[in-house]
Coordinates of C-alpha atoms and ligand atoms in Angstrom, one line a residue:
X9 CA 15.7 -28.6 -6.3
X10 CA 18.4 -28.0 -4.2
X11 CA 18.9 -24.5 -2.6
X12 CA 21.0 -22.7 0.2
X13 CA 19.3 -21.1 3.5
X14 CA 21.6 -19.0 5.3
X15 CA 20.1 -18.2 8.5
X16 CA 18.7 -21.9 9.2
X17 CA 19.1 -22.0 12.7
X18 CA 16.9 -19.2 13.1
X19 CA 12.9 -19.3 13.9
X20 CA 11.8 -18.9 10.0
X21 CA 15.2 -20.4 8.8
X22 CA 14.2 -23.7 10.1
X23 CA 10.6 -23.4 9.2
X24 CA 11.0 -22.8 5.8
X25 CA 14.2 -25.8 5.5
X26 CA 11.3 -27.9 6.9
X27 CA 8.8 -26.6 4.4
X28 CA 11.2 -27.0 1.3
X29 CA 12.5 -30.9 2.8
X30 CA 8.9 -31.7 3.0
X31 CA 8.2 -31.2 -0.9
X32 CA 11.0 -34.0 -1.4
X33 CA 14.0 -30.7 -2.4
X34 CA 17.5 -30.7 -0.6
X35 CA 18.4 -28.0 1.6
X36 CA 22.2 -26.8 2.6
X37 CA 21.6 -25.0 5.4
X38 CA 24.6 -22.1 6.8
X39 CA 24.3 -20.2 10.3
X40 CA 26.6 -18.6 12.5
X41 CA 24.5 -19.0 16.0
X42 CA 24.4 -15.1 16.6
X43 CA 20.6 -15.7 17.2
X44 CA 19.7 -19.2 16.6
X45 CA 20.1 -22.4 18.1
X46 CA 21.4 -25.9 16.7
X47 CA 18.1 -27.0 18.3
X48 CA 16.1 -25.6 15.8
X49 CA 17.7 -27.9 13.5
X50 CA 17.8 -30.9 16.2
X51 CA 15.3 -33.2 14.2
X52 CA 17.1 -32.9 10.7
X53 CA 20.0 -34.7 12.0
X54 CA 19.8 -37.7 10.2
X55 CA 17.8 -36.2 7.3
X56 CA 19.3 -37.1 3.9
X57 CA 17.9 -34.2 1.9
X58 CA 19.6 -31.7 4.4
X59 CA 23.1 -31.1 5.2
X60 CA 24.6 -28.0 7.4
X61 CA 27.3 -25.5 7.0
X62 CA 28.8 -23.7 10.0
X63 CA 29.6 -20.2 8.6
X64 CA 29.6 -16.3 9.2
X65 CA 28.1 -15.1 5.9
X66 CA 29.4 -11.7 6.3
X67 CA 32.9 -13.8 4.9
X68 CA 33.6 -15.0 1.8
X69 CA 31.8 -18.6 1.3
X70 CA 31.2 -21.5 -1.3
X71 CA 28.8 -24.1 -1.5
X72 CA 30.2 -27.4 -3.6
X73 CA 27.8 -28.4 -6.0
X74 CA 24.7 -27.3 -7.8
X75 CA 22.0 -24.5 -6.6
X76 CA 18.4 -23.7 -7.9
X77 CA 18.0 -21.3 -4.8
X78 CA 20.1 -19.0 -2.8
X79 CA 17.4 -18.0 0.1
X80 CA 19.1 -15.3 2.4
X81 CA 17.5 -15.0 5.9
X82 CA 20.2 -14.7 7.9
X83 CA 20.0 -11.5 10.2
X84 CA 19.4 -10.9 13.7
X85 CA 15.5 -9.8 13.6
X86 CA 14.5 -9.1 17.1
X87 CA 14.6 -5.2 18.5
X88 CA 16.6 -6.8 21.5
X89 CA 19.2 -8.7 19.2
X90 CA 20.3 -6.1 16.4
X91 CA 20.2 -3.6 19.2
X92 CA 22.8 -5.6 20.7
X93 CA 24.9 -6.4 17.9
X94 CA 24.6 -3.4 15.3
X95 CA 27.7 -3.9 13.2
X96 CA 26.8 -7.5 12.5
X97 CA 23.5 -6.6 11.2
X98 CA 24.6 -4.2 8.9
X99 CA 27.4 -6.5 7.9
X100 CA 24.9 -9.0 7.1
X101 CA 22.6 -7.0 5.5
X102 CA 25.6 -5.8 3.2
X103 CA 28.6 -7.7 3.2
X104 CA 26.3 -11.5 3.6
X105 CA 23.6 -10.3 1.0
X106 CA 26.5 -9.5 -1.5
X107 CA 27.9 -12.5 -0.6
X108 CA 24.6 -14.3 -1.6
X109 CA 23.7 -12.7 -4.5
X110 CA 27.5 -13.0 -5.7
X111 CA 26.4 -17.3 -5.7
X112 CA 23.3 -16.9 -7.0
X113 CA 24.7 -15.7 -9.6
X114 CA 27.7 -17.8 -10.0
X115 CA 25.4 -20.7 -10.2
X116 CA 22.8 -19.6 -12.0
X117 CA 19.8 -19.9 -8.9
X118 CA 16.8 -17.3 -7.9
X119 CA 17.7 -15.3 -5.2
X120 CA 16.1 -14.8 -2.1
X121 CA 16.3 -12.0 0.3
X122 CA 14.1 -11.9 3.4
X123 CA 13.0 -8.1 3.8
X124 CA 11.0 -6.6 6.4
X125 CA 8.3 -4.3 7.5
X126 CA 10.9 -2.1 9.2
X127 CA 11.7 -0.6 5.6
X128 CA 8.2 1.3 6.0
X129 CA 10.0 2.3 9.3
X130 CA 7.5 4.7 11.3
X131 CA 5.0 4.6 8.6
X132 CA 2.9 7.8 7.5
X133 CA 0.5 5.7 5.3
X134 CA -1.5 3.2 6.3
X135 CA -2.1 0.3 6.1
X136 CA 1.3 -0.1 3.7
X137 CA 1.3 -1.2 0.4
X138 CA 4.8 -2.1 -1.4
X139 CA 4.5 1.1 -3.5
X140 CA 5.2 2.9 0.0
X141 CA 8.7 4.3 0.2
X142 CA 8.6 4.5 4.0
X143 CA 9.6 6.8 6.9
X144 CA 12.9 5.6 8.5
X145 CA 15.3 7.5 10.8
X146 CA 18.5 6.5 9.4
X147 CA 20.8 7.6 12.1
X148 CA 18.2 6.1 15.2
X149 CA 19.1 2.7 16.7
X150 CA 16.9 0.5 14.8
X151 CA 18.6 2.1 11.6
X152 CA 21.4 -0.6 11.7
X153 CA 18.1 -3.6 10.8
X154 CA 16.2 -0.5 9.0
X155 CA 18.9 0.5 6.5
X156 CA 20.8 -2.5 6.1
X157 CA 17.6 -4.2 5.0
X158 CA 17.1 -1.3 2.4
X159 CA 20.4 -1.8 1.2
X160 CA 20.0 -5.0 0.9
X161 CA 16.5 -4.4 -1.4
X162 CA 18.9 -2.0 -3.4
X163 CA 21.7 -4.5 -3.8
X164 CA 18.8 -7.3 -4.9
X165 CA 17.6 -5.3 -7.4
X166 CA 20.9 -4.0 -8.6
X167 CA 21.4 -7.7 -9.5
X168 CA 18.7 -8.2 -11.0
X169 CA 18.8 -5.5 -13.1
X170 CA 22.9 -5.3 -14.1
X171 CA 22.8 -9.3 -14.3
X172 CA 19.8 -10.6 -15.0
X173 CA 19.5 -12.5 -11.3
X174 CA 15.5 -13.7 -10.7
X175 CA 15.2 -12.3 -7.7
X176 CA 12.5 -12.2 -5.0
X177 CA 12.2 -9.4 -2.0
X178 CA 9.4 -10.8 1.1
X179 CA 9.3 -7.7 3.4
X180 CA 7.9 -9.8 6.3
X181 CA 5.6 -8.7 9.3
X182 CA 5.5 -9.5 12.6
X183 CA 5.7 -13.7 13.0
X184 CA 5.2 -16.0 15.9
X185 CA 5.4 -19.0 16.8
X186 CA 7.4 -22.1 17.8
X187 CA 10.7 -22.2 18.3
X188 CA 11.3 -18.2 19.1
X189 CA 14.1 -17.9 21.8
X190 CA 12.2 -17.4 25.0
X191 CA 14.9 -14.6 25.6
X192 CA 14.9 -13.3 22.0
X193 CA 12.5 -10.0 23.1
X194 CA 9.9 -10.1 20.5
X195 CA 7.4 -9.4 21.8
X196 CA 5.3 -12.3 21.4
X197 CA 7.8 -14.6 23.2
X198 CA 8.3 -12.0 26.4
X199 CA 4.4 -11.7 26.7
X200 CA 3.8 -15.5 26.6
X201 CA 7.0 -16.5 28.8
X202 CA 5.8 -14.0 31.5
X203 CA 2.2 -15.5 31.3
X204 CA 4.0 -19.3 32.0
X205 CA 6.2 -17.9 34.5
X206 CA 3.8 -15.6 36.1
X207 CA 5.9 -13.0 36.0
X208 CA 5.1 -9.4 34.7
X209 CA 3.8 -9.0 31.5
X210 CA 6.1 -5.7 30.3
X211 CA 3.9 -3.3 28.1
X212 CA 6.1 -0.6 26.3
X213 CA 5.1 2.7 26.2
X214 CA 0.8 3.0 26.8
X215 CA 0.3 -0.1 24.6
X216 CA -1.6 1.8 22.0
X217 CA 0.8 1.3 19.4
X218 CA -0.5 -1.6 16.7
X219 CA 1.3 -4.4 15.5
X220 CA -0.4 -7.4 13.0
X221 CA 0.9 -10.7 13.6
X222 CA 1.5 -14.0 11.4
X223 CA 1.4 -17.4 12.8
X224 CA 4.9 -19.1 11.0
X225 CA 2.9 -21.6 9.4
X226 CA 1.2 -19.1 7.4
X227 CA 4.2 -17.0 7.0
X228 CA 6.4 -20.0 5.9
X229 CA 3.8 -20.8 3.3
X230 CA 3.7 -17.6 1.7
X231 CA 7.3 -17.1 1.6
X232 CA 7.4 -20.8 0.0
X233 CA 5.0 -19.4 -2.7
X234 CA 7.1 -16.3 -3.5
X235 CA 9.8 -18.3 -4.0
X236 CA 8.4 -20.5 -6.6
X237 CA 5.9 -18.0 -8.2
X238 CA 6.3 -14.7 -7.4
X239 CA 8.2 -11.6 -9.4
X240 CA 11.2 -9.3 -8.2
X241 CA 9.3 -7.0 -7.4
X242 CA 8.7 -6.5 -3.1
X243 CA 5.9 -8.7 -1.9
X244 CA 4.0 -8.3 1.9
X245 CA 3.7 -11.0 3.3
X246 CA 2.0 -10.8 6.9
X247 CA -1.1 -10.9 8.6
X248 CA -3.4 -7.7 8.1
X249 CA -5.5 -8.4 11.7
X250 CA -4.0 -5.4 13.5
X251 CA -4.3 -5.3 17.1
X252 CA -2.8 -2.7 19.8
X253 CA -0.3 -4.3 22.0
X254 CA -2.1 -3.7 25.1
X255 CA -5.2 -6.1 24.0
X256 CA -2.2 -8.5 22.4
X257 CA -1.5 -8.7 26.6
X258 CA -4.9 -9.3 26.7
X259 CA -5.3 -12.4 24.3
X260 CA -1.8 -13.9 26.0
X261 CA -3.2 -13.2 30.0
X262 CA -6.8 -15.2 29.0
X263 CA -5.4 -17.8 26.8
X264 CA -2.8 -18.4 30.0
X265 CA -4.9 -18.0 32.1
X266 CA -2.3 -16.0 34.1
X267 CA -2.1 -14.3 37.1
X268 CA 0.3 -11.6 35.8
X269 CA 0.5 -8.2 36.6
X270 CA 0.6 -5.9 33.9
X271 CA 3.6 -3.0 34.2
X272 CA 4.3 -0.8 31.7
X273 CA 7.8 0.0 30.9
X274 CA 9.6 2.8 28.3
X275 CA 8.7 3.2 24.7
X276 CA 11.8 2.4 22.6
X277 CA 13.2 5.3 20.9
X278 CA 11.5 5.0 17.1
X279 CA 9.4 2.6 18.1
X280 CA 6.6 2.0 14.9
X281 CA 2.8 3.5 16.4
X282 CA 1.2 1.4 13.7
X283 CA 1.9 -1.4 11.2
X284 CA -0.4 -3.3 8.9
X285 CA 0.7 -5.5 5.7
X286 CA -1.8 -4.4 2.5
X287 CA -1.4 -8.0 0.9
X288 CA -3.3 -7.1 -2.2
X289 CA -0.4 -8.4 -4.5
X290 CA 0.2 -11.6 -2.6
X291 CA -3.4 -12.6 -2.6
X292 CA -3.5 -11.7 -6.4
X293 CA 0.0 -13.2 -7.6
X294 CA 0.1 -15.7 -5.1
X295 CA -3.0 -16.7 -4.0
X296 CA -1.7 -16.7 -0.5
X297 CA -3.4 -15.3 2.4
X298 CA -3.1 -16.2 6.1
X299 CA -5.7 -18.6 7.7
X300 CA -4.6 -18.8 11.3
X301 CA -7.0 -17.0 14.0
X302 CA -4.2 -14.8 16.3
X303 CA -5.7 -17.0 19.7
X304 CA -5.1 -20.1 17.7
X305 CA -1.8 -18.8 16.6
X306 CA -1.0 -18.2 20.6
X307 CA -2.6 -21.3 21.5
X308 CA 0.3 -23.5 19.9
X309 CA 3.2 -20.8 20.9
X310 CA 1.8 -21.4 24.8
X311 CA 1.8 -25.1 24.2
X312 CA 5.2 -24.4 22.7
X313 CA 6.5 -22.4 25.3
X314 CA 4.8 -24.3 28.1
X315 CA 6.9 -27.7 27.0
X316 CA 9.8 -25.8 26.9
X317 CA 9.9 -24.3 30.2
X318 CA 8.8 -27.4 31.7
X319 CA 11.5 -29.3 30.3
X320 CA 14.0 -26.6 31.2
X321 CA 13.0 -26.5 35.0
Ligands
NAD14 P1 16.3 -15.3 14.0 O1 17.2 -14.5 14.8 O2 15.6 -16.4 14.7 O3 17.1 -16.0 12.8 C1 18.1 -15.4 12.1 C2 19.2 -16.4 11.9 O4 20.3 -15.8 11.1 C3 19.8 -17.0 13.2 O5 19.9 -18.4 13.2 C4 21.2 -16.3 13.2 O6 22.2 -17.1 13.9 C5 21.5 -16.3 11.7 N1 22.6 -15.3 11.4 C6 22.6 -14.0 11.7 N2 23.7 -13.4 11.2 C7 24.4 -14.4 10.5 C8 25.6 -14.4 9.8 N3 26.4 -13.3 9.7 N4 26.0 -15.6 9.3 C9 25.2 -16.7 9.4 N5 24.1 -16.7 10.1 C10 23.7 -15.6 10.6 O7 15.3 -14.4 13.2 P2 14.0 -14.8 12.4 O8 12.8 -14.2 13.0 O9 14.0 -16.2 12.0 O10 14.3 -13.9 11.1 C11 14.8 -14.5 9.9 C12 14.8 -13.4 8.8 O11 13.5 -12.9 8.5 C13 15.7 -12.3 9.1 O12 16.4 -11.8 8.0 C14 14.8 -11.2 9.6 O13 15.3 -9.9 9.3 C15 13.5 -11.5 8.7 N6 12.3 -11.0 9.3 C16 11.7 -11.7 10.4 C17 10.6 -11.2 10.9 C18 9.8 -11.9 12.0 O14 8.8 -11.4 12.5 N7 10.3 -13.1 12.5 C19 10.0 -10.0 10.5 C20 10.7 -9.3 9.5 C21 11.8 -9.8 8.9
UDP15 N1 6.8 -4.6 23.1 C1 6.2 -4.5 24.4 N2 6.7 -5.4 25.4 C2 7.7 -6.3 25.2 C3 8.3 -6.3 23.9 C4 7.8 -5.5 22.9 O1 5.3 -3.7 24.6 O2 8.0 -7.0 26.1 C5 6.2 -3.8 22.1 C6 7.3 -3.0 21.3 O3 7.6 -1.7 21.9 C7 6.6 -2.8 19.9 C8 5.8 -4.1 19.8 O4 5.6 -4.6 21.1 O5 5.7 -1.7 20.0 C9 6.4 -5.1 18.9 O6 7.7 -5.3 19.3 P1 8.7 -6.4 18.8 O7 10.0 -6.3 19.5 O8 8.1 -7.8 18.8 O9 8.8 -6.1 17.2 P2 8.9 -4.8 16.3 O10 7.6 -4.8 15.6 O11 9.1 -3.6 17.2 O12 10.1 -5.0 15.5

């Protein structure tokens, strides 16, 4: 196969170009930098299976050649980043998805889109299964990643259903691992680059609010799966292991073995109290479920982090 990532540069962009190279397909990958780095990409220089587009795909765009797979990550993700650049995200969301489908189309490939969590916004069932139409605030300031990523679920299945696109929707939770910014605000990354740096680890609000987190490998895998055998119809894919984020700080302060203070800092406005995938239907049409212990998870993001910083300083 040969398919398209927009977002490559990012964190699961890159992943998942490295997961698709490794089963021998060729990978055309398209970023703008807003939020990823060509590091991320560093080690595919040479690659011959993987060339790279430098592109905003909230503009009109092309790709030369054949496509089996249109896989459309691109968005800031982080709280922090869409925060800080609203308009883009919903232009991405909108403008870049339509942009996306409009190829997939044009050349005959499944579609992608890389949904999220946040479409359950503050959720009033728990844990959530796909069948949950969510609780979002859709003037707040997360509604610019909220909304644009239910648009972008509308316009998916619009395709689908007006022209007969194969299309797949992965409403992602929380994921970790190598090769998150260490500025990008998540808060896996903060707690862990506090921990090296023995700085203060910042816990928002009381820290009783839960969040379930997915080490990429496991992520990447599942989202690979969906690709090649799952249906249009929205698929969870996360980790169901809940924790609070006060014993995430925890996990991070023994595994460090930091001497960090802990300080506890403002709640964001809208700010999820609980999340929790139900991954009934990709265990079941998948047979995908995570395998990754969250301290083994941090494990490699310290050893991550740890080289990184070191070879910063
Ligand atoms: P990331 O910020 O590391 O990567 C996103 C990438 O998209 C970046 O490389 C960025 O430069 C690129 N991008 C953004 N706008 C663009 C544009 N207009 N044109 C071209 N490139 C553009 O984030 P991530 O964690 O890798 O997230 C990837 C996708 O997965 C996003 O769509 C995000 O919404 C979704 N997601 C991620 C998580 C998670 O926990 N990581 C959770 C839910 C959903
Ligand atoms: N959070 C925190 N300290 C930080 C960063 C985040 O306590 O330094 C909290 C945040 O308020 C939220 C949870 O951790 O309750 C997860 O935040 P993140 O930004 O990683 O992702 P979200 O799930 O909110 O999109």
């Amino acid at each position: 196969m040969r398919v398209l990532v927009t977002g490559a540069a990012g964190f699961l962009g890159s992943h998942l170009t490295d997961r698709f190279l490794a089963d021998g397909h060729a990978v055309v990958g398209m970023d703008n930098f807003i939020t990823g780095r060509p590091e991320n990409l560093a080690h595919l220089a040479r690659h011959e299976g993987f060339s790279f587009v430098r592109h905003d795909v909230s503009t009109p765009f092309a790709v030369d050649g054949p496509l089996d797979g249109v896989l459309h990550l691109a968005s800031p993700a982080s709280p922090v980043d869409y925060l800080e650049h609203p308009i883009e995200t919903l232009r991405v969301g909108a403008h870049g998805t339509d942009h996306a489908l409009a190829l997939a189309l044009a050349k005959g490939a499944r579609f992608f889109i890389a949904s999220t969590s946040e479409v359950y916004g503050d959720p009033q069932v728990h844990p959530q299964p796909e069948s949950y139409w969510g609780h979002v605030n859709p003037v707040g300031p997360r509604s610019c990643y909220d909304e644009a990523k239910r648009f972008a679920e509308a316009l998916t299945m619009a395709y689908h259903r007006a022209h007969g696109v194969d299309t797949r929707i992965v409403r992602i939770f929380n994921t970790y691992g190598p090769r998150m910014r260490p500025d990008d605000g998540r808060v896996v990354s903060n707690f862990v680059v506090q921990a090296l740096r023995g700085e203060p680890i910042t816990i928002y609000g009381d820290g009783s609010q839960t969040r379930s987190f997915c080490y990429v490998d496991d992520e990447v895998e599942g989202l690979y799966r969906l690709f090649l055998h799952g249906t249009p119809e929205p698929t969870n894919v996360g980790n169901p292991a809940e924790y609070t984020v006060r014993q995430l700080a925890e996990r991070v302060a023994a595994l460090t073995g930091t001497r960090s203070e802990v300080v506890y800092r403002d709640l964001p406005v809208d700010d999820p109290r609980v999340r929790r995938p139900d991954i009934t239907r990709a265990r079941e049409t998948l047979g995908w479920e995570p395998r990754v212990p969250l301290d083994e998870g941090l494990r490699r993001t310290i050893d991550y982090f740890a080289a990184r910083l070191a070879s910063a300083e």
